[in-house]
Coordinates of C-alpha atoms in Angstrom, one line a residue:
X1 CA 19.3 12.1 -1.0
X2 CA 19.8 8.3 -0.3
X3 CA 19.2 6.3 2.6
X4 CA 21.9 6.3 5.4
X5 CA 23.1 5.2 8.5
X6 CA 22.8 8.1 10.3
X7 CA 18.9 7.5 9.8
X8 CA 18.9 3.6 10.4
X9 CA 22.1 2.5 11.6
X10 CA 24.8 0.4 10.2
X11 CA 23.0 -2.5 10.5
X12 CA 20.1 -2.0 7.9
X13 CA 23.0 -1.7 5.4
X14 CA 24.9 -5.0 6.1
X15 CA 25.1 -7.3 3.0
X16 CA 24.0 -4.1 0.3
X17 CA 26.3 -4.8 -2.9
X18 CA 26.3 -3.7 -6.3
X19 CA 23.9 -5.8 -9.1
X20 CA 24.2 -4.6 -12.3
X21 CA 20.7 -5.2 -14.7
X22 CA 19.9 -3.6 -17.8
X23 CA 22.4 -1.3 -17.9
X24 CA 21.8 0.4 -14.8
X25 CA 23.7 -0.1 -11.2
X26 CA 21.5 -1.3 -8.7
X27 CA 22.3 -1.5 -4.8
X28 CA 20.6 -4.1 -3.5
X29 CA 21.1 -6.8 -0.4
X30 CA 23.0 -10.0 -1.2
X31 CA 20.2 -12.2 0.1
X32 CA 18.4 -10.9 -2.9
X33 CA 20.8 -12.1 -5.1
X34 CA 20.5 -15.8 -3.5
X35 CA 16.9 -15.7 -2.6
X36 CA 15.4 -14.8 -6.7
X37 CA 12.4 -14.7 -5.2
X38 CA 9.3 -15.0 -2.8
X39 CA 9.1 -19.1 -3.2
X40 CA 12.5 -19.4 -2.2
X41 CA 12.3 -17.6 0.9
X42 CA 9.1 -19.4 2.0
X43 CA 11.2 -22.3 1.7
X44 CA 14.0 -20.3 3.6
X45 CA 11.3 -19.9 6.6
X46 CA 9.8 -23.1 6.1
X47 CA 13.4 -24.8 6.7
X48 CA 13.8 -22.5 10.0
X49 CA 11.1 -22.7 11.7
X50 CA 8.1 -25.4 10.4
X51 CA 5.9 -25.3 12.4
X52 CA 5.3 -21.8 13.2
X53 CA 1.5 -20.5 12.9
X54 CA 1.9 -18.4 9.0
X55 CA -1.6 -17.7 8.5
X56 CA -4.6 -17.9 10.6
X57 CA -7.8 -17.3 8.0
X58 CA -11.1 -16.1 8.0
X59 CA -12.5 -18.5 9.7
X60 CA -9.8 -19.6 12.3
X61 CA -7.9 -22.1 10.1
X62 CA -4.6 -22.1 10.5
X63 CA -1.5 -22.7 7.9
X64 CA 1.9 -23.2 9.3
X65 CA 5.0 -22.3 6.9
X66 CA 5.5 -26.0 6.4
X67 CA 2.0 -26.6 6.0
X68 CA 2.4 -23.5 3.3
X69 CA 5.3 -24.8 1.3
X70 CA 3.4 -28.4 0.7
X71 CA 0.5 -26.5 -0.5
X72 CA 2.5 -23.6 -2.6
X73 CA 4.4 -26.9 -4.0
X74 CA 1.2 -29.3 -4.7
X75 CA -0.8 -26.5 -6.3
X76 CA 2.5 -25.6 -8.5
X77 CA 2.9 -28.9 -9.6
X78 CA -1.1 -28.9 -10.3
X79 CA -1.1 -25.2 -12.6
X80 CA 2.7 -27.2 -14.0
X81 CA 1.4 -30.5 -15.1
X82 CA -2.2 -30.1 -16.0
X83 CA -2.7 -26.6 -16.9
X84 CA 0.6 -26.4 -18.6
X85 CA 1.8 -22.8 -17.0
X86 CA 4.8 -21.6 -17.9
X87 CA 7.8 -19.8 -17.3
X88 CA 6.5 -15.9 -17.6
X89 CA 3.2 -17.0 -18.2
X90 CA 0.5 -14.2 -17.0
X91 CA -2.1 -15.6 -14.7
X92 CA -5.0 -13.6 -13.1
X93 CA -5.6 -13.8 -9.8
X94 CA -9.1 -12.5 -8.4
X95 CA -9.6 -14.3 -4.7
X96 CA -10.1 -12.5 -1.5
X97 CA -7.9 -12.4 1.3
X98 CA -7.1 -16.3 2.1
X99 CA -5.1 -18.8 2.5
X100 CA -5.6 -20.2 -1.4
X101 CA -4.7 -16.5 -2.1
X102 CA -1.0 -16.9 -0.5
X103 CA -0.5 -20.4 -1.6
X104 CA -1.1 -19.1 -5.4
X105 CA 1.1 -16.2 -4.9
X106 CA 4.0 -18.8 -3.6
X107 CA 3.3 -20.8 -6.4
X108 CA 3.3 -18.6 -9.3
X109 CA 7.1 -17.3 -8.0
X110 CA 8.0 -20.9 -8.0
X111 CA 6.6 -21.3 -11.5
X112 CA 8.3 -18.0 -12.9
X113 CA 5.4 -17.4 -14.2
X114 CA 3.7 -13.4 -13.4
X115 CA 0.7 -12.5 -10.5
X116 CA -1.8 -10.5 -12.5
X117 CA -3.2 -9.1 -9.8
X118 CA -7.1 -8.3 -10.4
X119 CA -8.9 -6.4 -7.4
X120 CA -12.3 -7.9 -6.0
X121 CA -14.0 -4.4 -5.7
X122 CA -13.7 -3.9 -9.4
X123 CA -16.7 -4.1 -11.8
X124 CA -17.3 -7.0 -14.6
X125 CA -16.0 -4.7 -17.3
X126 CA -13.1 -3.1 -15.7
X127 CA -11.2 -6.5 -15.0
X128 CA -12.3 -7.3 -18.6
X129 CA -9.9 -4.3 -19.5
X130 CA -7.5 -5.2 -17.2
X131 CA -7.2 -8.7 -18.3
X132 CA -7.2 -7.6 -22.1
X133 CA -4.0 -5.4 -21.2
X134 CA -2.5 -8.0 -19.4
X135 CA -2.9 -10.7 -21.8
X136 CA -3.4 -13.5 -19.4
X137 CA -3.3 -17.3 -20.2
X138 CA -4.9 -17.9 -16.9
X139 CA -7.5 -17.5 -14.3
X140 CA -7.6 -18.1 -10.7
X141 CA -10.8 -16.6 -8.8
X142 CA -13.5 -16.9 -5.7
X143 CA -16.3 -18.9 -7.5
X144 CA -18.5 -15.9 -7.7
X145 CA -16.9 -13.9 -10.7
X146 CA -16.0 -17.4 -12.9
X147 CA -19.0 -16.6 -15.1
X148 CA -16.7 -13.3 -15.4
X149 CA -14.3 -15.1 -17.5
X150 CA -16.2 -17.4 -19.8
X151 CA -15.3 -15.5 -22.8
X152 CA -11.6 -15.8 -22.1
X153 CA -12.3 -19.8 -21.6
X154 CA -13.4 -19.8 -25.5
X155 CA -10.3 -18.5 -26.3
X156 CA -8.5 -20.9 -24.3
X157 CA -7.7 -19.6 -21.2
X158 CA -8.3 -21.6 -18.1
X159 CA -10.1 -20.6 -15.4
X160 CA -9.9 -22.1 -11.7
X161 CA -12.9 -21.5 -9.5
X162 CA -12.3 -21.7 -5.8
X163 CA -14.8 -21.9 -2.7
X164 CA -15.0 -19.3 0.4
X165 CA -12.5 -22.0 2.4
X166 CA -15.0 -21.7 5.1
X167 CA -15.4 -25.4 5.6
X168 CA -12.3 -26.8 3.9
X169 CA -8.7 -26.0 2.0
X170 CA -10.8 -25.1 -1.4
X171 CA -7.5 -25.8 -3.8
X172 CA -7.6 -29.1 -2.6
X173 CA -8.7 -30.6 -5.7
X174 CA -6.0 -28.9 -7.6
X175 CA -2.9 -30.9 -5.9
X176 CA -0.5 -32.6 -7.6
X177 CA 1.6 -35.1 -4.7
X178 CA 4.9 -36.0 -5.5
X179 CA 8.0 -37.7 -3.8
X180 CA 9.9 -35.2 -5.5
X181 CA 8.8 -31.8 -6.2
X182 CA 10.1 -29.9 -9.3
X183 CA 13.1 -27.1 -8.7
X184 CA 12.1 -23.6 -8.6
X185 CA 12.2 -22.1 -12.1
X186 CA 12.5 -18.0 -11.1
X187 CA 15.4 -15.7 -11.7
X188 CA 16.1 -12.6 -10.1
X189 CA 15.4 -10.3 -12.9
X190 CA 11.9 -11.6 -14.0
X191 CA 8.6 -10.3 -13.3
X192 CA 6.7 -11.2 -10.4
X193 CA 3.8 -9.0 -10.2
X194 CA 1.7 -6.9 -12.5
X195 CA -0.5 -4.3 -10.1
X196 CA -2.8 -2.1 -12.2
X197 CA -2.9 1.5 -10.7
X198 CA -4.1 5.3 -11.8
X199 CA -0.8 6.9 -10.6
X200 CA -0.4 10.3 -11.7
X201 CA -3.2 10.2 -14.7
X202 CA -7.0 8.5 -14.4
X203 CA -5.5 5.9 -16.9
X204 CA -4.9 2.3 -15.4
X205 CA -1.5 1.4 -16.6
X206 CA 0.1 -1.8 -15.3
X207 CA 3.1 -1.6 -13.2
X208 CA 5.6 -4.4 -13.9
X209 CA 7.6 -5.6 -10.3
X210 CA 10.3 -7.5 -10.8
X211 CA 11.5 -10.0 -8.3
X212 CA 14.5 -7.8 -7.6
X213 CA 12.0 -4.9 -6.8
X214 CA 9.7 -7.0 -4.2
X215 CA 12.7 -8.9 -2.5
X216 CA 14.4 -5.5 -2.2
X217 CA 11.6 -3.9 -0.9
X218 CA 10.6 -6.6 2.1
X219 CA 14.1 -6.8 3.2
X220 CA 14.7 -3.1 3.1
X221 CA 11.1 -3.0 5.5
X222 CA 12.0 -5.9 7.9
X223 CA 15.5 -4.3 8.4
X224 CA 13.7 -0.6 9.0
X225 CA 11.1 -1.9 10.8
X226 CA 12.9 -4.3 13.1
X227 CA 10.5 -6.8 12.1
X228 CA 10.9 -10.3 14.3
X229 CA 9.4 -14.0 13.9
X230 CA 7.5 -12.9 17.0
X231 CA 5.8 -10.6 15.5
X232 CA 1.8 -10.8 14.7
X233 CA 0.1 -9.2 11.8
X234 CA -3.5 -8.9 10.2
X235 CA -4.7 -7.7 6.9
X236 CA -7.1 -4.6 7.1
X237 CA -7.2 -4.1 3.4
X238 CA -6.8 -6.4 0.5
X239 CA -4.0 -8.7 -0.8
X240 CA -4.2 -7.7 -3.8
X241 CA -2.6 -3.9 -3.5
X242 CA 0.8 -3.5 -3.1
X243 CA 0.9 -3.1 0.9
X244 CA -0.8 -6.1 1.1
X245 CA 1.1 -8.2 -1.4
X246 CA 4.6 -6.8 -0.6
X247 CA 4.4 -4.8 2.9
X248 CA 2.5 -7.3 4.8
X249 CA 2.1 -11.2 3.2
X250 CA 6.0 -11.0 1.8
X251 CA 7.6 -9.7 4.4
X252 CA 5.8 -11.7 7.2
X253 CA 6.3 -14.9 4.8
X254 CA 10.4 -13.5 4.9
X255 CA 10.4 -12.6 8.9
X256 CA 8.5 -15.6 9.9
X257 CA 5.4 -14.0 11.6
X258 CA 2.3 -14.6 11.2
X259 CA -0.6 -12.9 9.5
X260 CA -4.5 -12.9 10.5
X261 CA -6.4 -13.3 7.1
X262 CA -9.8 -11.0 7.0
X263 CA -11.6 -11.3 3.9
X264 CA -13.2 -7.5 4.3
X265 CA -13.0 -5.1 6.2
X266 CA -14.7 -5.2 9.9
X267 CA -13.2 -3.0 12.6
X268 CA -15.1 -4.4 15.4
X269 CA -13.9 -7.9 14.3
X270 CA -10.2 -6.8 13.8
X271 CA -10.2 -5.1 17.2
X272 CA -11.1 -8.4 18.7
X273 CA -8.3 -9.9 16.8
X274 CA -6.0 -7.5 18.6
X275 CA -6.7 -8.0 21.8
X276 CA -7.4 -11.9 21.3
X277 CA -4.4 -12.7 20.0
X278 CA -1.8 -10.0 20.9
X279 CA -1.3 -8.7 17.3
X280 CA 1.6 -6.5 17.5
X281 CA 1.9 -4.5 14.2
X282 CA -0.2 -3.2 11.7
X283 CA 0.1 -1.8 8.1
X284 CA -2.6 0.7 6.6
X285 CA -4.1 3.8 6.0
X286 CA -5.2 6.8 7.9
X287 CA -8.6 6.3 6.8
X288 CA -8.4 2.4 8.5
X289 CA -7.0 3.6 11.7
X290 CA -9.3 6.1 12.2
X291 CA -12.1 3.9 11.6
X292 CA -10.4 1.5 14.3
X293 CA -10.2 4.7 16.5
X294 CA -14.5 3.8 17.3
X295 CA -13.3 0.8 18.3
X296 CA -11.9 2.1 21.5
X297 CA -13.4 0.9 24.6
X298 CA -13.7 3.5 27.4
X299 CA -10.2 3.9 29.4
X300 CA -8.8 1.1 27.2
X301 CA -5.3 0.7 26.6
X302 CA -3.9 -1.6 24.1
X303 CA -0.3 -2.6 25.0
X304 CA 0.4 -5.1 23.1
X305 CA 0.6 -3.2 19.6
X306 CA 4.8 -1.8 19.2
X307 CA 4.1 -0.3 15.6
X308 CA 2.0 0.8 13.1
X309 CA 3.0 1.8 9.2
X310 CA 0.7 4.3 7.9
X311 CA 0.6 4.7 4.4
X312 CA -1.1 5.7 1.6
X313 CA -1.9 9.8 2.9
X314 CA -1.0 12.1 5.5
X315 CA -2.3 11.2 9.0
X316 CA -4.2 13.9 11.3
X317 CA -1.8 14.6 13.9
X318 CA -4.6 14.5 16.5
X319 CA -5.9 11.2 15.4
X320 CA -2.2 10.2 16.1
X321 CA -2.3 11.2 19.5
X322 CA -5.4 9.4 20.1
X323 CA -3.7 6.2 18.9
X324 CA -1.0 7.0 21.6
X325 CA -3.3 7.4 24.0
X326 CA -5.0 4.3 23.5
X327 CA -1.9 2.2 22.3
X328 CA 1.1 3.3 24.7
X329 CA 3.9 1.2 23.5
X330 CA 3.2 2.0 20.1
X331 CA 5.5 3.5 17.4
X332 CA 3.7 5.6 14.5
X333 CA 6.0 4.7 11.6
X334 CA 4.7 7.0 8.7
X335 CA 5.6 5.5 5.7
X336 CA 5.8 7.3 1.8
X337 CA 5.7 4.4 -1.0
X338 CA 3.9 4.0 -4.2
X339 CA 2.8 0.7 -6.0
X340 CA 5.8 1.9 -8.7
X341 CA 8.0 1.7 -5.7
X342 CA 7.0 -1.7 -4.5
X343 CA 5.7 -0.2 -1.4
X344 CA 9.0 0.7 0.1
X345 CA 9.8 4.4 -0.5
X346 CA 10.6 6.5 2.5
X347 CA 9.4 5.7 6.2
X348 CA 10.1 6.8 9.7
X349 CA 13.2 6.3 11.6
X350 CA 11.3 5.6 15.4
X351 CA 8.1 7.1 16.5
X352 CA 7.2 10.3 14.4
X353 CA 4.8 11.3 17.2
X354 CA 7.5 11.9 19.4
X355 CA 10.3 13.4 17.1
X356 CA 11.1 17.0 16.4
X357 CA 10.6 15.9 12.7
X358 CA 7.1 15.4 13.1
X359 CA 4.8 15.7 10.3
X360 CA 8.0 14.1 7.8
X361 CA 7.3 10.9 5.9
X362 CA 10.4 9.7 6.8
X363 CA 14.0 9.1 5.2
X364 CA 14.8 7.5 2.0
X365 CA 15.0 3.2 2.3
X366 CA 18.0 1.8 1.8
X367 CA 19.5 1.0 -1.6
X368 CA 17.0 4.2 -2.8
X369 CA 18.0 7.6 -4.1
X370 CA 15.7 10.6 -3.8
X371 CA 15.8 13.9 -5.9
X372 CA 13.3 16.9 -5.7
X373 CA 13.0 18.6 -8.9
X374 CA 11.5 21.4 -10.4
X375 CA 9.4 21.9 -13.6
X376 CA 11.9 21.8 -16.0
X377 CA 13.6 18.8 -14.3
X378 CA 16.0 20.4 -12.7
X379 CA 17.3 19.6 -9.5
X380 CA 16.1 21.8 -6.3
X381 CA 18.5 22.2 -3.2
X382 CA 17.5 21.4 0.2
X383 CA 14.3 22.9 1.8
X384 CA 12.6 24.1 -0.9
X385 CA 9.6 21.7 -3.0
X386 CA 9.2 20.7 -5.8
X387 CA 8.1 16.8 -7.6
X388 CA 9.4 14.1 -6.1
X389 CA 11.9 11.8 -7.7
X390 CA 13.0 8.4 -6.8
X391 CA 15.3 6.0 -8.3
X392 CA 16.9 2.3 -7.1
X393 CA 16.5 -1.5 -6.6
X394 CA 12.5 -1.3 -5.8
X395 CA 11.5 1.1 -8.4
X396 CA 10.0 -0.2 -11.3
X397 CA 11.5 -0.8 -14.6
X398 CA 8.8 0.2 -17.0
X399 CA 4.7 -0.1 -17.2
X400 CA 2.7 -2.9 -19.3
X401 CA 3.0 -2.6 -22.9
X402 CA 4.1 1.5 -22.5
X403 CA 6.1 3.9 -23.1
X404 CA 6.1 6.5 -20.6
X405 CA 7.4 10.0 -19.4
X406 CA 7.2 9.1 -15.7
X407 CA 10.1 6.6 -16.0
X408 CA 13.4 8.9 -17.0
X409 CA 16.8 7.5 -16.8
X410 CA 15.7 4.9 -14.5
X411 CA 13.8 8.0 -12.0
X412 CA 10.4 7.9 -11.5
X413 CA 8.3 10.9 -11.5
X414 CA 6.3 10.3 -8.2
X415 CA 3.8 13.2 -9.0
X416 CA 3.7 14.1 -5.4
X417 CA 5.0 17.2 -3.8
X418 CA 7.6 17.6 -1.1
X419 CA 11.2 18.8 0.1
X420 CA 13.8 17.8 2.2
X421 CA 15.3 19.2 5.5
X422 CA 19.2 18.9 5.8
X423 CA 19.1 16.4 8.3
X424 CA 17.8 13.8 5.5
X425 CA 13.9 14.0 5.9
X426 CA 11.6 14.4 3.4
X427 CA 8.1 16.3 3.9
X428 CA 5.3 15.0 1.6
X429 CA 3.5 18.3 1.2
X430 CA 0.6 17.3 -1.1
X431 CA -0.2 15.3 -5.0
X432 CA 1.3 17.3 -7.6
X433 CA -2.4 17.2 -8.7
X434 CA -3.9 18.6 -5.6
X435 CA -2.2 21.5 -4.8
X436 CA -4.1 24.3 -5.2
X437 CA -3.5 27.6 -7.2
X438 CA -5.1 30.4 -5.1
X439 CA -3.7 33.6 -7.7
X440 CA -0.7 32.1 -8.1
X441 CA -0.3 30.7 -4.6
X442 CA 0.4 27.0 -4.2
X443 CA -1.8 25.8 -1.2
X444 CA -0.8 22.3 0.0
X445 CA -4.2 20.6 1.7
X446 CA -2.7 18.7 4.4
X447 CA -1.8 21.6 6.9
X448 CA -5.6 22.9 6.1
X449 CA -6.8 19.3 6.7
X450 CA -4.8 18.8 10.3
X451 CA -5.9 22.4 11.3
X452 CA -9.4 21.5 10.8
X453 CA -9.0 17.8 12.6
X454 CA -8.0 19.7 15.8
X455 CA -11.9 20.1 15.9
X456 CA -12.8 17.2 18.4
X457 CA -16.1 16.8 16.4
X458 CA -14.4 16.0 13.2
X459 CA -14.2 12.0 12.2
X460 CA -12.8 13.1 8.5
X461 CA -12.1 15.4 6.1
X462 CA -10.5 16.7 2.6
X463 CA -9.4 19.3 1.3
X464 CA -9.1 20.2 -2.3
X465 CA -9.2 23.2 -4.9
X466 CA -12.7 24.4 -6.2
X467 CA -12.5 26.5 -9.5
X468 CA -12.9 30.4 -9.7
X469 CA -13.2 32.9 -12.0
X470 CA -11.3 35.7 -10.1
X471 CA -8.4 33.8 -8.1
X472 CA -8.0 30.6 -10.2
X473 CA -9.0 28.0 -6.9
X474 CA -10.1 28.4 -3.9
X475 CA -10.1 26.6 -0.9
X476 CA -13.1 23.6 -0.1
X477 CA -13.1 21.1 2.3
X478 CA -15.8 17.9 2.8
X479 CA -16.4 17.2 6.4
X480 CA -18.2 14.2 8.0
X481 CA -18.5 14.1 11.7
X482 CA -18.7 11.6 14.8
X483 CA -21.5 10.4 15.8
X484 CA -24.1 12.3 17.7
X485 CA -21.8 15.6 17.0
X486 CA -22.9 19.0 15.4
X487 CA -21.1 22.1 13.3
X488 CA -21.7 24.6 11.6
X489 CA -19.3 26.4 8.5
X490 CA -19.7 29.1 10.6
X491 CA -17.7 27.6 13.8
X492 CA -15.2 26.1 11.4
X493 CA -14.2 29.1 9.5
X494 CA -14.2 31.0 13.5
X495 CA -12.0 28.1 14.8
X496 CA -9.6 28.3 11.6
X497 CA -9.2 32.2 11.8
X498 CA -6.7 32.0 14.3
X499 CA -4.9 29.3 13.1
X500 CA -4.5 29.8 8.9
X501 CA -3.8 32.8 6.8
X502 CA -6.8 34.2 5.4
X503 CA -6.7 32.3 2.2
X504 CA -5.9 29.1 3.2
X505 CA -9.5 28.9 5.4
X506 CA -11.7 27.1 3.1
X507 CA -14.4 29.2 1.6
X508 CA -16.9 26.4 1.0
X509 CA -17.5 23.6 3.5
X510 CA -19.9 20.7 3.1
X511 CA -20.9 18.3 5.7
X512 CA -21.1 14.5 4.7
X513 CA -22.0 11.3 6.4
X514 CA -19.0 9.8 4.9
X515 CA -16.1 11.4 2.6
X516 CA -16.2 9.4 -0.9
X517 CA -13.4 6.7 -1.3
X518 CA -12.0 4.8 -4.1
X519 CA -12.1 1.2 -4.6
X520 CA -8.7 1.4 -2.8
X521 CA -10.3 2.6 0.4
X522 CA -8.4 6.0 -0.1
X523 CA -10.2 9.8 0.4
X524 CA -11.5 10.3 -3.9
X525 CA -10.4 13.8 -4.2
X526 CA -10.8 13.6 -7.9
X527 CA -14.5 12.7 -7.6
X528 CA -15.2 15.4 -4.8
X529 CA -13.3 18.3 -7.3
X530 CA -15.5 17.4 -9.7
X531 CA -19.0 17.4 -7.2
X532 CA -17.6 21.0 -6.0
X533 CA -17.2 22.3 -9.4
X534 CA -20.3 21.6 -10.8
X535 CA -22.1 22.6 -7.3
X536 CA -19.9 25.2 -6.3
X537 CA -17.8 26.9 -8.7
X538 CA -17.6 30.9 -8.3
X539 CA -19.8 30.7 -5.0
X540 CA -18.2 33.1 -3.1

């Protein structure tokens, strides 16, 4: 199944043409082929329109794309000249969302040299692994982990500590001014970001993006998404995943809009935002937008927001209408992507809420080709599920210093679930991981999980196999609830019986204040199998 016009119109295809690398046939958009990479269409924007607001930060600061090019240029000159960085040189990068975390991005694709991207909620020893695996010559951090990296100093390595920015620019003292700045050094086909994810397996492996993979992927969005220079845009999560690196800071950098900088998370703060300055579009996960849900005042109505991309996991269906509710002109663009896919994957042609193919993650991007397949790898006809399998110009071309079996003749085993209908939309049913094995019957959580959100009392929940003796799995399900608001297994079990078969009505339910997360803000279904097991395994 590929992405076509009948889903996007003939316009998201305009300028696609054939790019041959490493043996393989890639469709890609000419702009690609001229751009090479992120620096060069800064520079694109900065020539179009210079003094348009790019960032705003933390603390009100603001950056316009002019203002960013001198910056991206001085510091590149700086990491050039004195730190002597080089073409494919890998360079860590552990700052929180910030202005000096966009100028280094833009500086490292000038340089040609790779974004080792290093996540802030991480522990001393874990980016020690990470930065052993991705052999890095070079450091770049907020100044509270540089006693992180002293052993990688000894060997060498530099290390650049940076201030907060509150009170000024805090890579101002690493500028290099010059009449004439040097040309950019990056080719299409080198590697612009390393990103450091679990995937299918609990093993960190390092996906390698190309340039051809993130260029790809941010025009594919901003011609799906109708993205415009008018648009406004703020960062929930961190930079340093794959949305925020490629879904929101590259493609606003490419559009021309402009991006509200938060350096954590604070939904009361980023509602302000909203509302202050008119955001129009925003980029994250379920769990986000619910917690933005608390946020709403009583009879409110948000107008000025036209779309949001939810990623990452299935969104409730009645914490969608909410969002309606409360933002009217609002399109809820479910999106499918994976860091291997550079973000870009599948997403929603108009508003899902609204369309008969609700509950889809969308249609295949353009210049992608989808496949469901079977256990033995073969190919599954339309309508029925098996793993899905995605191939084209923003999948990845192999992992860090790996072989591996998820990577076959250029597809890439997602590990997730799903099927398509014959109108060209593809249903995400559930991990290939999480689906659980009631005696032989594969249970997907997500219809469970929206049955049980149709309980006004419920703020969150997952659902997940628990192991037994008799029927293999069974069904459990974590809970946490609003504020102020009560239930009992009893009610949920009476308010499911109606609604689910008989074995698909979980048979052990635990109430929580909050449902565990990763470090990626994501519902930590691995942990809570394991905490059921041991608590509740063969509890009938």
């Amino acid at each position: 199944m590929f992405g076509n016009p009948e889903c996007w119109g003939e316009e998201a295809f305009e300028g696609m043409c054939t790019w041959e690398y490493d043996g393989f046939q890639y469709e890609v958009y000419e702009e690609s082929l001229k751009l090479k990479c992120m620096y060069n269409a800064l520079k694109q924007t900065a020539g179009r329109t210079p003094d348009a607001a790019a960032l705003v930060d933390n603390w009100g600061h603001t950056c316009t794309f002019l203002q960013l090019l001198d910056k991206t240029d001085r510091f590149a000159e700086y990491l050039k000249d004195v730190k002597k960085v080089e073409h494919g040189d890998h360079i860590g990068m552990m700052l929180y969302n910030s202005i000096e975390l966009c100028v280094m991005f833009m500086a490292l694709s000038k340089l040609g040299a790779v974004c080792v991207s290093l996540p802030t909620k991480f522990r001393h020893t874990e980016i020690d692994a990470l930065n052993g695996m991705a052999n890095v010559s070079g450091i770049i951090c907020n100044e509270e982990y540089a006693d992180w990296f002293s052993n990688l100093e000894e060997k060498g390595c530099f290390v650049l500590s940076v201030g907060n920015g509150e009170r000024e620019y805090a890579l101002g003292n690493y500028e290099i001014e010059k009449e004439q700045y040097s040309e950019c050094e990056s080719e299409l086909s080198d590697t612009a970001i390393i990103l450091f994810t679990s995937g299918t397996t609990s093993r960190s492996k390092g996906a390698v993006l190309r340039n051809f993979n993130v260029l790809h992927a941010v025009i594919a969005y901003q011609r799906m998404l109708k993205m415009k220079p008018e648009d406004k845009t703020l960062t929930p999560t961190p930079i340093y995943h794959i949305t925020g690196m490629v879904a929101i800071l590259s493609l606003f950098v490419y559009v021309g809009g402009c991006i509200y900088l938060f350096r954590r998370f604070e939904s009361d703060k980023i509602m302000d935002t909203v509302r202050k300055e008119k955001i129009t579009f925003i980029h994250s996960t379920p769990t986000v937008f619910i917690k933005l849900l608390e946020e709403k005042l009583p009879g409110e109505e948000i107008d000025c927001i036209t779309a949001l991309a939810c990623g990452s996991s299935s969104m409730p269906i009645q914490k969608i209408k909410e969002l309606h509710t409360w933002m009217p002109n609002m399109k809820f663009r479910t999106c499918y992507g994976l860091t291997e896919t550079t973000s870009v994957g599948a997403t929603f042609p108009g508003d899902a809420f609204i369309s008969p193919y609700f509950g889809a993650s969308g249609c295949p991007a353009p210049g992608l080709e989808f496949e469901i397949w079977d256990d033995d790898d073969k190919k599954l006809p339309t309508g029925q599920y098996g793993e899905i399998m995605i191939r084209g110009a923003a999948i990845l071309c192999n992992y860090l210093n790996m072989e591996s079996d998820l990577i076959e003749n250029h597809w890439l085993h997602t590990g997730d679930i799903g099927y398509f209908n014959k109108e060209g939309f593809l249903w995400v049913v559930d991990r290939k991981k999480d689906m659980i094995n009631y005696g032989g019957e594969k249970v997907p959580g997500y219809d469970i999980e929206n049955a049980i959100y149709r309980m006004p009392e419920v703020r969150e929940t997952a659902v997940f196999g628990v192991k037994d003796s008799v029927y293999g799995e069974i069904v459990g399900a974590a809970i946490s609830l609003h504020d102020g608001k009560s239930l009992t297994t009893d009610e949920v079990v009476k308010f499911l019986k109606p609604i689910l078969a008989k074995y698909k009505i979980p048979k052990i339910i635990e109430f929580m204040d909050e449902i565990p997360k990763t470090k990626n803000n994501k519902i930590d279904k691995k942990y809570l199998r394991e905490y059921f097991n041991e608590k509740y395994s063969n509890v009938k």
